Short mmCIF file of C-alpha atoms in Angstrom, two decimals:
data_model
loop_
_atom_site.label_atom_id
_atom_site.label_comp_id
_atom_site.label_asym_id
_atom_site.label_seq_id
_atom_site.Cartn_x
_atom_site.Cartn_y
_atom_site.Cartn_z
CA MET A 4 12.88 -0.86 13.46
CA ASP A 5 13.02 2.87 12.32
CA LEU A 6 10.21 3.77 10.09
CA ARG A 7 10.45 7.34 8.79
CA PRO A 8 7.85 9.69 6.98
CA PHE A 9 8.48 10.42 3.39
CA HIS A 10 6.81 12.47 0.44
CA GLY A 11 4.50 9.98 -0.85
CA VAL A 12 3.90 10.04 -4.70
CA ARG A 13 0.37 9.53 -5.65
CA TYR A 14 -2.05 9.48 -8.79
CA VAL A 15 -3.89 12.85 -9.24
CA PRO A 16 -7.42 11.50 -9.40
CA GLU A 17 -8.41 14.22 -12.15
CA ARG A 18 -5.84 12.87 -14.62
CA ILE A 19 -6.67 9.24 -14.68
CA GLY A 20 -9.90 7.27 -15.30
CA SER A 21 -10.04 5.51 -11.95
CA LEU A 22 -7.87 4.63 -9.21
CA ALA A 23 -8.85 1.04 -9.48
CA ALA A 24 -7.92 0.89 -13.18
CA VAL A 25 -4.23 2.12 -12.54
CA THR A 26 -3.24 -0.20 -9.73
CA SER A 27 -1.78 -3.72 -10.03
CA PRO A 28 -0.91 -6.68 -7.93
CA PRO A 29 2.60 -6.73 -6.93
CA TYR A 30 5.09 -7.35 -9.80
CA ASP A 31 5.76 -11.15 -9.08
CA VAL A 32 1.94 -11.93 -8.95
CA VAL A 33 1.44 -10.67 -12.60
CA VAL A 34 3.30 -13.69 -14.09
CA ARG A 35 0.86 -14.37 -17.00
CA PRO A 36 1.05 -12.51 -20.19
CA ASP A 37 -2.73 -12.21 -20.25
CA GLY A 38 -2.84 -10.57 -16.89
CA LEU A 39 -0.20 -8.05 -17.93
CA LEU A 40 -1.92 -7.09 -21.03
CA HIS A 41 -5.27 -6.87 -19.05
CA LEU A 42 -3.71 -4.34 -16.68
CA GLU A 43 -1.86 -2.36 -19.58
CA GLY A 44 -5.30 -2.13 -21.16
CA ALA A 45 -7.34 -1.08 -18.03
CA ASP A 46 -5.81 2.43 -18.34
CA PRO A 47 -2.91 3.90 -20.18
CA HIS A 48 -1.32 4.97 -16.78
CA ASN A 49 -1.61 1.63 -15.21
CA ILE A 50 1.19 1.15 -12.72
CA VAL A 51 2.26 -2.05 -14.30
CA ARG A 52 4.05 0.17 -17.07
CA LEU A 53 6.51 1.05 -14.38
CA ILE A 54 6.87 -2.15 -12.43
CA LEU A 55 7.16 -4.49 -15.35
CA PRO A 56 8.28 -2.50 -18.45
CA GLN A 57 7.88 -4.72 -21.52
CA THR A 58 9.49 -3.01 -24.52
CA GLY A 59 12.29 -0.80 -25.24
CA PRO A 60 14.28 0.24 -28.17
CA SER A 61 16.71 -2.58 -28.00
CA GLY A 62 14.55 -4.94 -26.02
CA SER A 63 17.33 -5.26 -23.34
CA PRO A 64 16.70 -5.09 -19.59
CA GLN A 65 18.45 -1.65 -19.50
CA SER A 66 16.42 -0.67 -22.41
CA ARG A 67 13.16 -1.52 -20.70
CA ASN A 68 14.29 0.14 -17.37
CA ASP A 69 15.27 3.44 -19.18
CA GLN A 70 11.49 3.20 -20.67
CA ALA A 71 9.98 2.84 -17.21
CA ALA A 72 12.28 5.85 -15.98
CA ASP A 73 11.18 8.00 -18.69
CA THR A 74 7.61 7.01 -18.37
CA LEU A 75 7.67 7.93 -14.44
CA HIS A 76 9.30 11.19 -15.32
CA ARG A 77 6.96 12.05 -17.94
CA TRP A 78 3.81 11.14 -15.70
CA LEU A 79 5.42 13.60 -12.90
CA ALA A 80 5.95 16.14 -15.49
CA GLU A 81 2.42 15.96 -16.72
CA GLY A 82 0.84 16.08 -13.42
CA VAL A 83 -0.40 12.31 -13.64
CA LEU A 84 1.52 11.53 -10.43
CA ALA A 85 2.48 14.30 -7.81
CA PRO A 86 4.20 14.18 -4.47
CA ASP A 87 2.30 15.05 -1.37
CA ALA A 88 3.30 18.53 0.23
CA ALA A 89 4.24 17.14 3.68
CA PRO A 90 6.23 13.96 4.57
CA ALA A 91 3.83 11.48 6.08
CA LEU A 92 3.69 7.98 7.27
CA TYR A 93 0.49 6.50 5.70
CA VAL A 94 -2.23 4.19 7.10
CA TYR A 95 -3.28 1.68 4.54
CA GLU A 96 -6.55 -0.31 4.94
CA GLN A 97 -7.69 -3.36 2.88
CA ARG A 98 -11.31 -5.10 3.41
CA ASN A 99 -12.93 -7.92 1.64
CA GLY A 100 -16.03 -9.28 3.62
CA ASP A 101 -14.80 -10.30 7.07
CA LEU A 102 -11.14 -9.66 6.27
CA LEU A 103 -9.73 -6.59 7.44
CA GLN A 104 -6.08 -5.50 7.39
CA ARG A 105 -4.46 -2.21 8.46
CA GLY A 106 -0.75 -1.19 8.51
CA LEU A 107 1.66 1.51 8.09
CA ILE A 108 3.52 2.56 4.93
CA GLY A 109 6.68 4.29 5.49
CA ALA A 110 10.56 4.32 4.63
CA LEU A 111 12.29 1.89 6.79
CA ARG A 112 15.96 2.47 7.65
CA LEU A 113 18.63 0.05 6.07
CA SER A 114 21.27 0.19 8.37
CA GLU A 115 23.49 -2.78 9.11
CA ALA A 116 21.53 -3.07 12.39
CA ALA A 117 18.28 -3.52 10.46
CA GLU A 118 19.53 -6.66 8.95
CA GLY A 119 19.12 -8.34 12.16
CA VAL A 120 15.86 -6.57 13.09
CA VAL A 121 14.09 -7.48 9.51
CA LEU A 122 13.93 -11.29 9.48
CA PRO A 123 14.02 -12.90 6.00
CA HIS A 124 12.62 -16.37 5.81
CA GLU A 125 13.33 -17.29 2.17
CA ASP A 126 15.95 -17.56 -0.27
CA VAL A 127 16.27 -15.37 -3.25
CA MET A 128 17.18 -15.91 -6.92
CA PRO A 129 20.10 -13.53 -7.94
CA HIS A 130 18.82 -12.90 -11.35
CA VAL A 131 15.56 -11.71 -10.00
CA VAL A 132 17.44 -9.30 -7.34
CA ALA A 133 19.52 -8.06 -10.43
CA ASP A 134 16.35 -7.32 -12.22
CA ARG A 135 14.58 -5.42 -9.42
CA ALA A 136 17.91 -3.67 -8.73
CA GLY A 137 18.24 -2.32 -12.56
CA LEU A 138 14.96 -1.02 -12.22
CA MET A 139 15.09 0.71 -8.91
CA ARG A 140 18.46 2.00 -9.84
CA THR A 141 17.40 3.43 -13.17
CA THR A 142 13.80 5.08 -12.10
CA ALA A 143 15.44 6.24 -8.58
CA ALA A 144 12.03 5.11 -7.03
CA ASN A 145 10.46 2.46 -4.76
CA LEU A 146 7.51 1.70 -6.91
CA GLU A 147 5.77 -0.71 -4.43
CA PRO A 148 6.07 -1.39 -0.76
CA LEU A 149 7.10 -4.90 0.49
CA LEU A 150 5.06 -6.41 3.09
CA LEU A 151 6.64 -6.85 6.75
CA THR A 152 4.85 -8.18 9.71
CA TYR A 153 5.46 -7.84 13.53
CA ARG A 154 3.81 -9.11 16.72
CA GLY A 155 2.56 -6.15 18.87
CA ASN A 156 0.55 -6.80 22.31
CA GLY A 157 -3.02 -6.93 20.20
CA ASN A 158 -4.10 -3.72 21.95
CA ALA A 159 -4.93 -0.50 20.63
CA THR A 160 -1.64 1.37 22.04
CA GLY A 161 1.32 2.57 20.26
CA ALA A 162 1.23 2.55 16.61
CA THR A 163 -1.98 0.81 16.60
CA ALA A 164 -3.61 3.69 18.39
CA VAL A 165 -2.44 6.10 16.01
CA ILE A 166 -3.88 3.78 13.24
CA GLU A 167 -7.20 3.42 14.74
CA HIS A 168 -7.24 7.17 15.31
CA ALA A 169 -6.52 8.07 11.84
CA VAL A 170 -9.21 5.67 10.04
CA ARG A 171 -11.90 7.70 11.84
CA ARG A 172 -11.07 10.51 9.40
CA ALA A 173 -12.15 10.81 5.79
CA PRO A 174 -9.39 9.05 3.72
CA LEU A 175 -7.05 10.57 1.29
CA LEU A 176 -8.26 7.93 -1.29
CA ALA A 177 -10.54 4.93 -1.76
CA THR A 178 -11.22 2.43 -4.15
CA THR A 179 -12.34 -1.08 -4.95
CA THR A 180 -10.45 -3.18 -7.24
CA GLU A 181 -11.81 -5.95 -9.28
CA ASP A 182 -10.86 -8.71 -6.95
CA GLY A 183 -13.39 -7.37 -4.54
CA TYR A 184 -10.83 -5.69 -2.04
CA SER A 185 -11.53 -2.05 -0.83
CA HIS A 186 -8.51 -0.06 -0.17
CA ARG A 187 -8.16 3.41 1.80
CA LEU A 188 -5.24 5.48 2.79
CA TRP A 189 -4.65 8.19 5.23
CA ALA A 190 -1.54 10.47 5.83
CA ILE A 191 -0.22 10.80 9.44
CA THR A 192 1.85 14.06 9.15
CA ASP A 193 1.53 15.19 13.05
CA PRO A 194 5.11 14.93 14.23
CA ALA A 195 3.65 13.87 17.74
CA GLN A 196 1.70 10.92 16.23
CA GLN A 197 4.89 10.15 13.88
CA LYS A 198 7.07 9.89 17.15
CA GLN A 199 4.63 7.66 18.78
CA ILE A 200 4.73 5.28 15.97
CA GLN A 201 8.56 5.46 15.79
CA ASP A 202 9.10 4.93 19.55
CA ASP A 203 6.61 1.88 19.35
CA LEU A 204 8.23 0.27 16.49
CA SER A 205 11.95 0.73 17.94
CA ARG A 206 11.03 -2.11 20.27
CA HIS A 207 10.18 -4.60 17.53
CA GLN A 208 11.42 -6.99 14.88
CA ALA A 209 9.69 -7.60 11.62
CA LEU A 210 9.34 -10.57 9.48
CA ILE A 211 9.32 -10.33 5.72
CA ALA A 212 5.87 -11.63 4.76
CA ASP A 213 6.35 -10.68 1.07
CA GLY A 214 9.09 -8.90 -0.88
CA HIS A 215 12.24 -10.93 -0.16
CA HIS A 216 13.79 -10.10 -3.41
CA ARG A 217 13.02 -6.33 -2.97
CA TRP A 218 14.37 -6.32 0.37
CA ALA A 219 17.74 -8.00 -0.76
CA THR A 220 17.70 -5.19 -3.73
CA TYR A 221 17.31 -2.57 -1.17
CA LEU A 222 20.33 -3.89 0.56
CA ARG A 223 22.26 -4.07 -2.58
CA LEU A 224 21.61 -0.62 -3.64
CA ARG A 225 22.33 0.74 -0.15
CA THR A 226 25.93 -0.60 -0.48
CA GLU A 227 26.18 1.32 -3.70
CA HIS A 228 25.77 4.84 -2.34
CA THR A 229 27.77 6.43 0.48
CA SER A 230 25.46 7.35 3.40
CA PRO A 231 23.68 9.38 4.05
CA THR A 232 21.44 9.25 1.07
CA PRO A 233 17.88 8.29 0.35
CA TRP A 234 19.12 4.77 -0.60
CA ASP A 235 19.53 4.18 3.15
CA TYR A 236 15.71 3.57 3.34
CA GLY A 237 13.22 1.34 1.41
CA LEU A 238 9.46 1.34 1.17
CA VAL A 239 7.55 -0.94 3.11
CA LEU A 240 3.90 -1.80 4.49
CA LEU A 241 4.19 -2.93 8.22
CA VAL A 242 1.43 -4.72 9.75
CA ASP A 243 0.86 -5.84 13.35
CA THR A 244 -0.38 -9.58 12.79
CA ALA A 245 -1.42 -9.64 16.71
CA ARG A 246 -3.92 -7.17 15.75
CA TYR A 247 -4.56 -7.95 12.01
CA PRO A 248 -3.67 -11.42 11.24
CA LEU A 249 -2.46 -12.35 7.68
CA ARG A 250 -3.60 -15.23 5.58
CA VAL A 251 -0.72 -17.50 4.75
CA ARG A 252 -0.97 -19.39 1.50
CA ALA A 253 1.25 -21.52 -0.90
CA ILE A 254 2.98 -20.53 -3.96
CA HIS A 255 2.71 -23.25 -6.47
CA ARG A 256 5.23 -24.62 -9.18
CA LEU A 257 4.66 -24.81 -12.82
CA LEU A 258 7.12 -27.25 -14.40
CA GLY A 259 6.70 -26.15 -18.10
CA ARG A 260 8.82 -28.83 -19.72
CA LEU A 261 8.04 -31.86 -17.63
CA PRO A 262 4.92 -33.88 -18.87
CA ILE A 263 2.66 -35.03 -16.23
CA ASP A 264 3.03 -38.72 -17.27
CA GLN A 265 6.68 -38.44 -16.74
CA ALA A 266 6.62 -36.61 -13.56
CA LEU A 267 4.06 -39.39 -12.20
CA ALA A 268 6.16 -42.16 -13.49
CA SER A 269 9.52 -41.09 -12.11
CA ALA A 270 7.96 -40.21 -8.71
CA ALA A 271 6.13 -43.64 -8.19
CA PRO A 272 9.09 -45.58 -7.08
CA TYR A 273 9.53 -43.31 -4.22
CA PHE A 274 6.06 -41.66 -3.28
CA ARG A 275 2.51 -43.05 -2.86
CA VAL A 276 0.80 -41.88 -6.31
CA ARG A 277 -3.02 -41.85 -6.09
CA GLU A 278 -5.54 -40.30 -8.61
CA VAL A 279 -7.99 -37.89 -6.76
CA ALA A 280 -11.49 -36.75 -7.64
CA GLY A 281 -11.94 -33.23 -9.06
CA PRO A 282 -13.02 -30.58 -9.22
CA LEU A 283 -9.83 -28.54 -8.11
CA PRO A 284 -11.36 -27.15 -4.77
CA GLN A 285 -12.26 -30.89 -3.76
CA ALA A 286 -8.55 -32.01 -5.01
CA MET A 287 -6.98 -29.44 -2.83
CA GLU A 288 -9.15 -30.61 0.14
CA PHE A 289 -7.31 -34.16 -0.44
CA LEU A 290 -4.15 -32.44 -0.50
CA ALA A 291 -4.97 -30.56 2.94
CA GLU A 292 -5.89 -33.79 4.39
CA ALA A 293 -2.62 -35.53 3.15
CA ALA A 294 -0.44 -32.56 4.35
CA SER A 295 -1.78 -32.77 7.85
CA GLN A 296 -0.09 -36.25 8.04
CA GLY A 297 3.25 -35.60 6.21
CA ASN A 298 4.42 -34.22 2.95
CA ALA A 299 1.99 -34.03 0.16
CA PHE A 300 1.90 -32.53 -3.14
CA LEU A 301 -0.86 -32.41 -5.69
CA LEU A 302 -0.07 -32.58 -9.48
CA ALA A 303 -1.92 -31.81 -12.63
CA GLY A 304 -1.41 -31.60 -16.29
CA THR A 305 -3.06 -32.52 -19.53
CA GLY A 306 -6.52 -33.98 -19.00
CA ASP A 307 -8.84 -33.39 -16.15
CA THR A 308 -7.26 -35.79 -13.64
CA TYR A 309 -5.24 -34.91 -10.53
CA HIS A 310 -2.76 -36.82 -8.69
CA LEU A 311 -1.72 -37.01 -4.91
CA LEU A 312 1.95 -37.68 -4.11
CA ASP A 313 2.47 -38.50 -0.30
CA ARG A 314 4.33 -40.88 1.94
CA PRO A 315 7.97 -40.18 0.48
CA ASP A 316 10.51 -42.97 0.96
CA PRO A 317 12.34 -42.37 4.14
CA ALA A 318 15.54 -43.54 2.70
CA LEU A 319 15.38 -41.22 -0.10
CA LEU A 320 14.84 -38.32 2.10
CA ALA A 321 17.74 -39.25 4.19
CA ARG A 322 19.76 -39.08 1.08
CA THR A 323 18.85 -35.94 -0.50
CA ILE A 324 17.81 -33.48 2.11
CA PRO A 325 20.58 -31.61 4.01
CA THR A 326 21.02 -32.55 7.69
CA ASP A 327 22.46 -29.26 8.83
CA ARG A 328 19.23 -27.55 9.23
CA PRO A 329 16.50 -27.75 11.80
CA GLU A 330 13.88 -30.45 11.70
CA ALA A 331 11.47 -27.99 11.01
CA TRP A 332 13.15 -26.96 7.86
CA ARG A 333 14.00 -30.71 6.68
CA THR A 334 10.20 -31.46 7.00
CA LEU A 335 9.02 -28.54 5.07
CA ASP A 336 6.95 -29.38 1.55
CA ALA A 337 9.10 -26.80 -0.18
CA THR A 338 12.39 -28.72 1.12
CA VAL A 339 11.26 -32.03 -0.09
CA LEU A 340 10.03 -30.49 -3.36
CA HIS A 341 13.31 -28.67 -4.09
CA SER A 342 15.90 -31.16 -2.53
CA THR A 343 14.12 -34.43 -3.37
CA LEU A 344 11.52 -34.15 -6.12
CA LEU A 345 13.44 -31.38 -8.33
CA GLY A 346 16.78 -32.27 -7.54
CA HIS A 347 16.78 -35.95 -7.42
CA VAL A 348 13.54 -37.50 -8.80
CA TRP A 349 12.76 -35.15 -11.66
CA GLY A 350 16.31 -33.66 -12.31
CA ILE A 351 15.05 -30.23 -12.67
CA PRO A 352 17.38 -27.12 -12.21
CA GLU A 353 15.44 -25.02 -9.92
CA ASP A 354 17.32 -21.78 -11.11
CA SER A 355 16.05 -22.18 -14.58
CA PRO A 356 13.20 -19.77 -15.38
CA ALA A 357 12.26 -22.12 -18.45
CA ASP A 358 11.93 -24.97 -16.08
CA VAL A 359 10.41 -23.76 -13.02
CA THR A 360 7.72 -21.04 -12.97
CA TYR A 361 6.32 -19.67 -9.37
CA ILE A 362 2.60 -18.88 -9.63
CA HIS A 363 0.09 -17.72 -6.68
CA ASP A 364 -3.03 -18.66 -7.94
CA THR A 365 -4.16 -22.27 -7.97
CA GLU A 366 -6.48 -22.39 -10.89
CA ALA A 367 -3.93 -20.25 -13.18
CA THR A 368 -1.13 -22.88 -12.37
CA VAL A 369 -3.55 -25.75 -13.43
CA GLU A 370 -4.56 -23.96 -16.58
CA LYS A 371 -1.26 -23.03 -17.65
CA ALA A 372 0.09 -26.65 -17.06
CA ARG A 373 -2.63 -28.05 -19.19
CA GLN A 374 -1.88 -25.41 -21.92
CA ASP A 375 1.77 -26.00 -22.12
CA GLU A 376 1.58 -29.94 -21.52
CA GLY A 377 3.51 -29.38 -18.30
CA THR A 378 3.12 -30.36 -14.72
CA ALA A 379 1.37 -28.27 -11.90
CA VAL A 380 2.84 -29.07 -8.56
CA LEU A 381 0.13 -27.44 -6.10
CA MET A 382 1.34 -27.08 -2.51
CA HIS A 383 -0.17 -26.58 0.85
CA PRO A 384 0.39 -23.60 3.06
CA VAL A 385 2.84 -23.54 5.99
CA ARG A 386 1.76 -22.22 9.10
CA GLU A 387 2.96 -18.65 10.23
CA GLU A 388 4.40 -19.84 13.40
CA VAL A 389 6.64 -22.19 11.61
CA VAL A 390 7.85 -19.36 9.54
CA ARG A 391 8.45 -16.90 12.19
CA GLU A 392 10.27 -19.45 14.27
CA LEU A 393 12.69 -20.33 11.46
CA ALA A 394 13.44 -16.86 10.97
CA ARG A 395 14.24 -16.09 14.50
CA GLU A 396 16.72 -18.93 14.18
CA GLY A 397 18.13 -17.53 11.14
CA VAL A 398 17.22 -20.42 8.91
CA THR A 399 15.78 -19.39 5.46
CA MET A 400 12.95 -21.41 3.83
CA PRO A 401 13.52 -22.57 0.15
CA ARG A 402 12.61 -19.77 -2.30
CA LYS A 403 8.85 -19.02 -2.75
CA SER A 404 7.86 -21.06 0.19
CA THR A 405 4.92 -18.83 1.37
CA SER A 406 2.59 -16.21 0.02
CA PHE A 407 1.28 -13.87 2.91
CA GLY A 408 -1.82 -11.68 2.25
CA PRO A 409 -3.77 -9.73 1.22
CA LYS A 410 -0.67 -8.03 -0.49
CA PRO A 411 -0.92 -4.53 -0.87
CA ALA A 412 -1.91 -2.99 -4.33
CA THR A 413 0.67 -1.39 -6.11
CA GLY A 414 -0.12 2.16 -7.30
CA LEU A 415 -1.56 3.69 -4.37
CA VAL A 416 1.84 5.34 -3.10
CA LEU A 417 5.18 5.41 -4.41
CA ARG A 418 8.45 6.67 -3.05
CA THR A 419 10.71 8.68 -5.43
CA LEU A 420 14.24 9.23 -4.07
CA THR A 421 14.50 12.59 -5.80
CA ASN A 422 11.72 13.82 -3.56
CA ASP A 423 12.83 12.29 -0.23
#
C-alpha cells in the first residue's frame, strides 16, 4: 500500500454548534428518512447535507450533486470548513467502553497495482457506484473515508509505533457522538514519521471492510483523469486488526413488497420454518444457535412474532447455487439468500431498490418491515477469517454480506481535491 499525507479539511469549531452535531454515520447507514431528518436538524452544517443532498432545483441527481458542491464551496468560503496548513496523515481513535479502535486516515494511491493490494470481498450495485461517482465528480471531494483493514504483527512497531506515540499528545479534536462513541484525531506532519508509516504499509495488503461502492467509485474516477492528478488517490481509514480487532456484523434485508405470510408460505416447502419467541434479542440468539449448524435466517413482519428458517433442502441448493465458486462461498448465508430464497423461492430481483433495502440496524429493519407490511430478513454475521480468505482467493461475496465496525464518523476530516 502507498498511503500519502493530504491537506485535511475540517470543521472550524468556532463556526459550528458542536462537532458531534455536524457528524454523521456513513452515507449507506443513514437509510431511513427520519434518521436523515434528525441529522439535518441537529445542526445547519451537518455533513449529511454534503453526503446525502436531498433537494435541488429540478430534483434530479445532478441537481442534488450541484447543491452539495455549492454547499461545500460556501462552507469553505465562509470559514465553516478549512484546510489544514500542512499535509498530514491522521491518527483516528474510536472508543466505547472496552472497545478501542485506532487507525490512520490518509490518501491511498489507486494505481493498477493497488487493485491487487486492496482486496474487495463483496459485489457492488452499479447504480450506487454511479450515484457516488456523480457526487464525488461534482464536489471534487472525498467526503468520507472508506474502512480498510490489514494484519500487522500485533506489536507496537512501524505504523503502530507512530500511532501510539501520537496519542500521547493532545488531540486536534475530541467529541462524543450520541451513540456513545468518543472520537479523537491527531495529525502526523513529521516527514520522518510519515516515511516510517509508508515503509511499513508498503509490505501489506488491505481488505475492504466497509466502502466497496466508494472503492469502485475511486477506481472509476481515476480512469476518467489522465495521471498524475489528485484523482489517483482516495481517502481511507486503515486499521491493523491484529492490534485493534474490528467487530463483524450482518447487514439485514428489508423486502418491502413481500408480506410476511407470503414469505413464510413460499419458503415452507424448502426450509424448516419455526416460530421462535421474542423479544428481538432472544430471537437473535435462536438465529445464532441455528446458524452454527448451517444456513439460517430470522424473519419478521406484521405482528410481534418471529420465524426461523433453517435446514434448506439440499436438492434445492444444488439446483440454485452456482458451482464455480469455493465451498466457503457456496455455503454463505448471503449466497443462499440471494441465489435460492430471493432468486428462486420468492422471485425477487435483488437489483431493485423498491424490492430489497439493506439496513444495518436490527431493530430498524424489523420496525420498517412492520410499518411497510413487508418482510425483514435478519442475518447472522460472517467470521472475519472467512471474509479475508475468500478475498485472497479473488472471490467476492454477495453484496452487503458484512458490516465491519465501528465505522468512522463522517465529518471529522474531508479531502478536497482542489487542495491536494
